[in-house]
PDB file of C-alpha atoms in Angstrom:
ATOM      1  CA  MET Y   1     -83.951-101.011  -8.321  1.00 76.00           C
ATOM      2  CA  PRO Y   2     -83.927-101.444  -4.929  1.00 78.00           C
ATOM      3  CA  SER Y   3     -86.400 -98.869  -3.996  1.00 79.00           C
ATOM      4  CA  GLY Y   4     -88.577-101.211  -6.023  1.00 86.00           C
ATOM      5  CA  HIS Y   5     -89.467 -98.986  -8.645  1.00 89.00           C
ATOM      6  CA  LYS Y   6     -88.737 -99.294 -12.167  1.00 93.00           C
ATOM      7  CA  ALA Y   7     -86.537 -96.873 -14.049  1.00 93.00           C
ATOM      8  CA  PHE Y   8     -87.948 -94.556 -16.814  1.00 94.00           C
ATOM      9  CA  VAL Y   9     -85.261 -92.613 -19.131  1.00 95.00           C
ATOM     10  CA  VAL Y  10     -86.532 -88.727 -18.918  1.00 95.00           C
ATOM     11  CA  ASN Y  11     -85.061 -86.236 -21.773  1.00 95.00           C
ATOM     12  CA  ASN Y  12     -87.625 -83.471 -21.240  1.00 94.00           C
ATOM     13  CA  THR Y  13     -90.500 -82.423 -18.654  1.00 93.00           C
ATOM     14  CA  ARG Y  14     -92.975 -84.010 -21.365  1.00 94.00           C
ATOM     15  CA  ASP Y  15     -90.951 -87.517 -20.344  1.00 94.00           C
ATOM     16  CA  VAL Y  16     -92.006 -86.532 -16.639  1.00 94.00           C
ATOM     17  CA  ASP Y  17     -96.050 -86.418 -17.257  1.00 94.00           C
ATOM     18  CA  LEU Y  18     -96.501 -89.690 -18.595  1.00 92.00           C
ATOM     19  CA  LEU Y  19     -95.516 -90.816 -14.819  1.00 92.00           C
ATOM     20  CA  LEU Y  20     -97.789 -89.357 -13.671  1.00 90.00           C
ATOM     21  CA  MET Y  21    -100.317 -92.375 -13.355  1.00 91.00           C
ATOM     22  CA  HIS Y  22     -97.172 -94.770 -12.699  1.00 91.00           C
ATOM     23  CA  ASN Y  23     -95.419 -92.844 -10.254  1.00 85.00           C
ATOM     24  CA  LYS Y  24     -95.586 -95.853  -7.641  1.00 91.00           C
ATOM     25  CA  THR Y  25     -94.348 -98.217 -10.255  1.00 93.00           C
ATOM     26  CA  TYR Y  26     -91.442 -96.344 -12.126  1.00 94.00           C
ATOM     27  CA  ALA Y  27     -89.042 -93.641 -10.957  1.00 94.00           C
ATOM     28  CA  ALA Y  28     -88.061 -91.141 -13.473  1.00 94.00           C
ATOM     29  CA  GLU Y  29     -83.863 -90.945 -14.328  1.00 95.00           C
ATOM     30  CA  ILE Y  30     -82.821 -88.095 -16.439  1.00 95.00           C
ATOM     31  CA  GLY Y  31     -80.860 -89.038 -19.394  1.00 94.00           C
ATOM     32  CA  HIS Y  32     -76.858 -88.211 -19.000  1.00 93.00           C
ATOM     33  CA  ALA Y  33     -77.249 -85.703 -22.484  1.00 92.00           C
ATOM     34  CA  VAL Y  34     -79.724 -83.660 -20.545  1.00 93.00           C
ATOM     35  CA  SER Y  35     -78.580 -79.824 -19.852  1.00 92.00           C
ATOM     36  CA  SER Y  36     -78.328 -78.602 -16.067  1.00 90.00           C
ATOM     37  CA  ARG Y  37     -81.167 -76.275 -17.188  1.00 91.00           C
ATOM     38  CA  LYS Y  38     -83.562 -78.747 -17.805  1.00 93.00           C
ATOM     39  CA  ARG Y  39     -82.192 -81.195 -15.357  1.00 93.00           C
ATOM     40  CA  VAL Y  40     -83.478 -78.503 -12.779  1.00 93.00           C
ATOM     41  CA  GLU Y  41     -87.141 -77.626 -14.959  1.00 94.00           C
ATOM     42  CA  ILE Y  42     -87.154 -81.993 -15.410  1.00 94.00           C
ATOM     43  CA  VAL Y  43     -87.063 -82.248 -11.190  1.00 94.00           C
ATOM     44  CA  ALA Y  44     -89.220 -79.196 -10.175  1.00 94.00           C
ATOM     45  CA  LYS Y  45     -91.955 -81.023 -12.510  1.00 95.00           C
ATOM     46  CA  ALA Y  46     -91.330 -84.388 -10.823  1.00 94.00           C
ATOM     47  CA  LYS Y  47     -91.768 -82.712  -7.588  1.00 94.00           C
ATOM     48  CA  GLN Y  48     -94.665 -81.128  -8.236  1.00 94.00           C
ATOM     49  CA  LEU Y  49     -96.432 -83.774  -9.817  1.00 93.00           C
ATOM     50  CA  GLY Y  50     -94.663 -86.526  -6.936  1.00 93.00           C
ATOM     51  CA  VAL Y  51     -92.823 -88.214  -9.347  1.00 93.00           C
ATOM     52  CA  LYS Y  52     -89.260 -89.373  -7.719  1.00 93.00           C
ATOM     53  CA  VAL Y  53     -86.186 -89.019  -9.827  1.00 94.00           C
ATOM     54  CA  THR Y  54     -83.419 -91.647  -9.153  1.00 93.00           C
ATOM     55  CA  ASN Y  55     -80.710 -89.084 -10.567  1.00 91.00           C
ATOM     56  CA  ALA Y  56     -81.824 -85.987  -8.969  1.00 88.00           C
ATOM     57  CA  LYS Y  57     -78.801 -83.930  -7.920  1.00 87.00           C
ATOM     58  CA  ALA Y  58     -76.349 -84.909 -10.778  1.00 85.00           C
ATOM     59  CA  ARG Y  59     -75.101 -82.015 -13.243  1.00 81.00           C
ATOM     60  CA  VAL Y  60     -76.864 -79.669 -10.387  1.00 75.00           C
ATOM     61  CA  THR Y  61     -74.868 -78.670  -7.798  1.00 70.00           C
ATOM     62  CA  VAL Y  62     -72.816 -75.147  -8.391  1.00 65.00           C
ATOM     63  CA  GLU Y  63     -69.352 -74.896  -7.288  1.00 61.00           C
ATOM     64  CA  SER Y  64     -69.025 -71.892  -4.939  1.00 57.00           C
TER      65      SER Y  64
END
């Protein structure tokens, strides 16, 4: 990755907890089959723990 992080595929909020001690080396990448509701939870948990999420805006935006 251009940021120097290695990608770690995350499918639920418990997977984000694994990155707590390795947030300088790995960045969370949300899997493509994760629903938008779970994506919002994963992004919130990652922000709380200080973990970088590479595709945080995917499937989260809402059309107006």
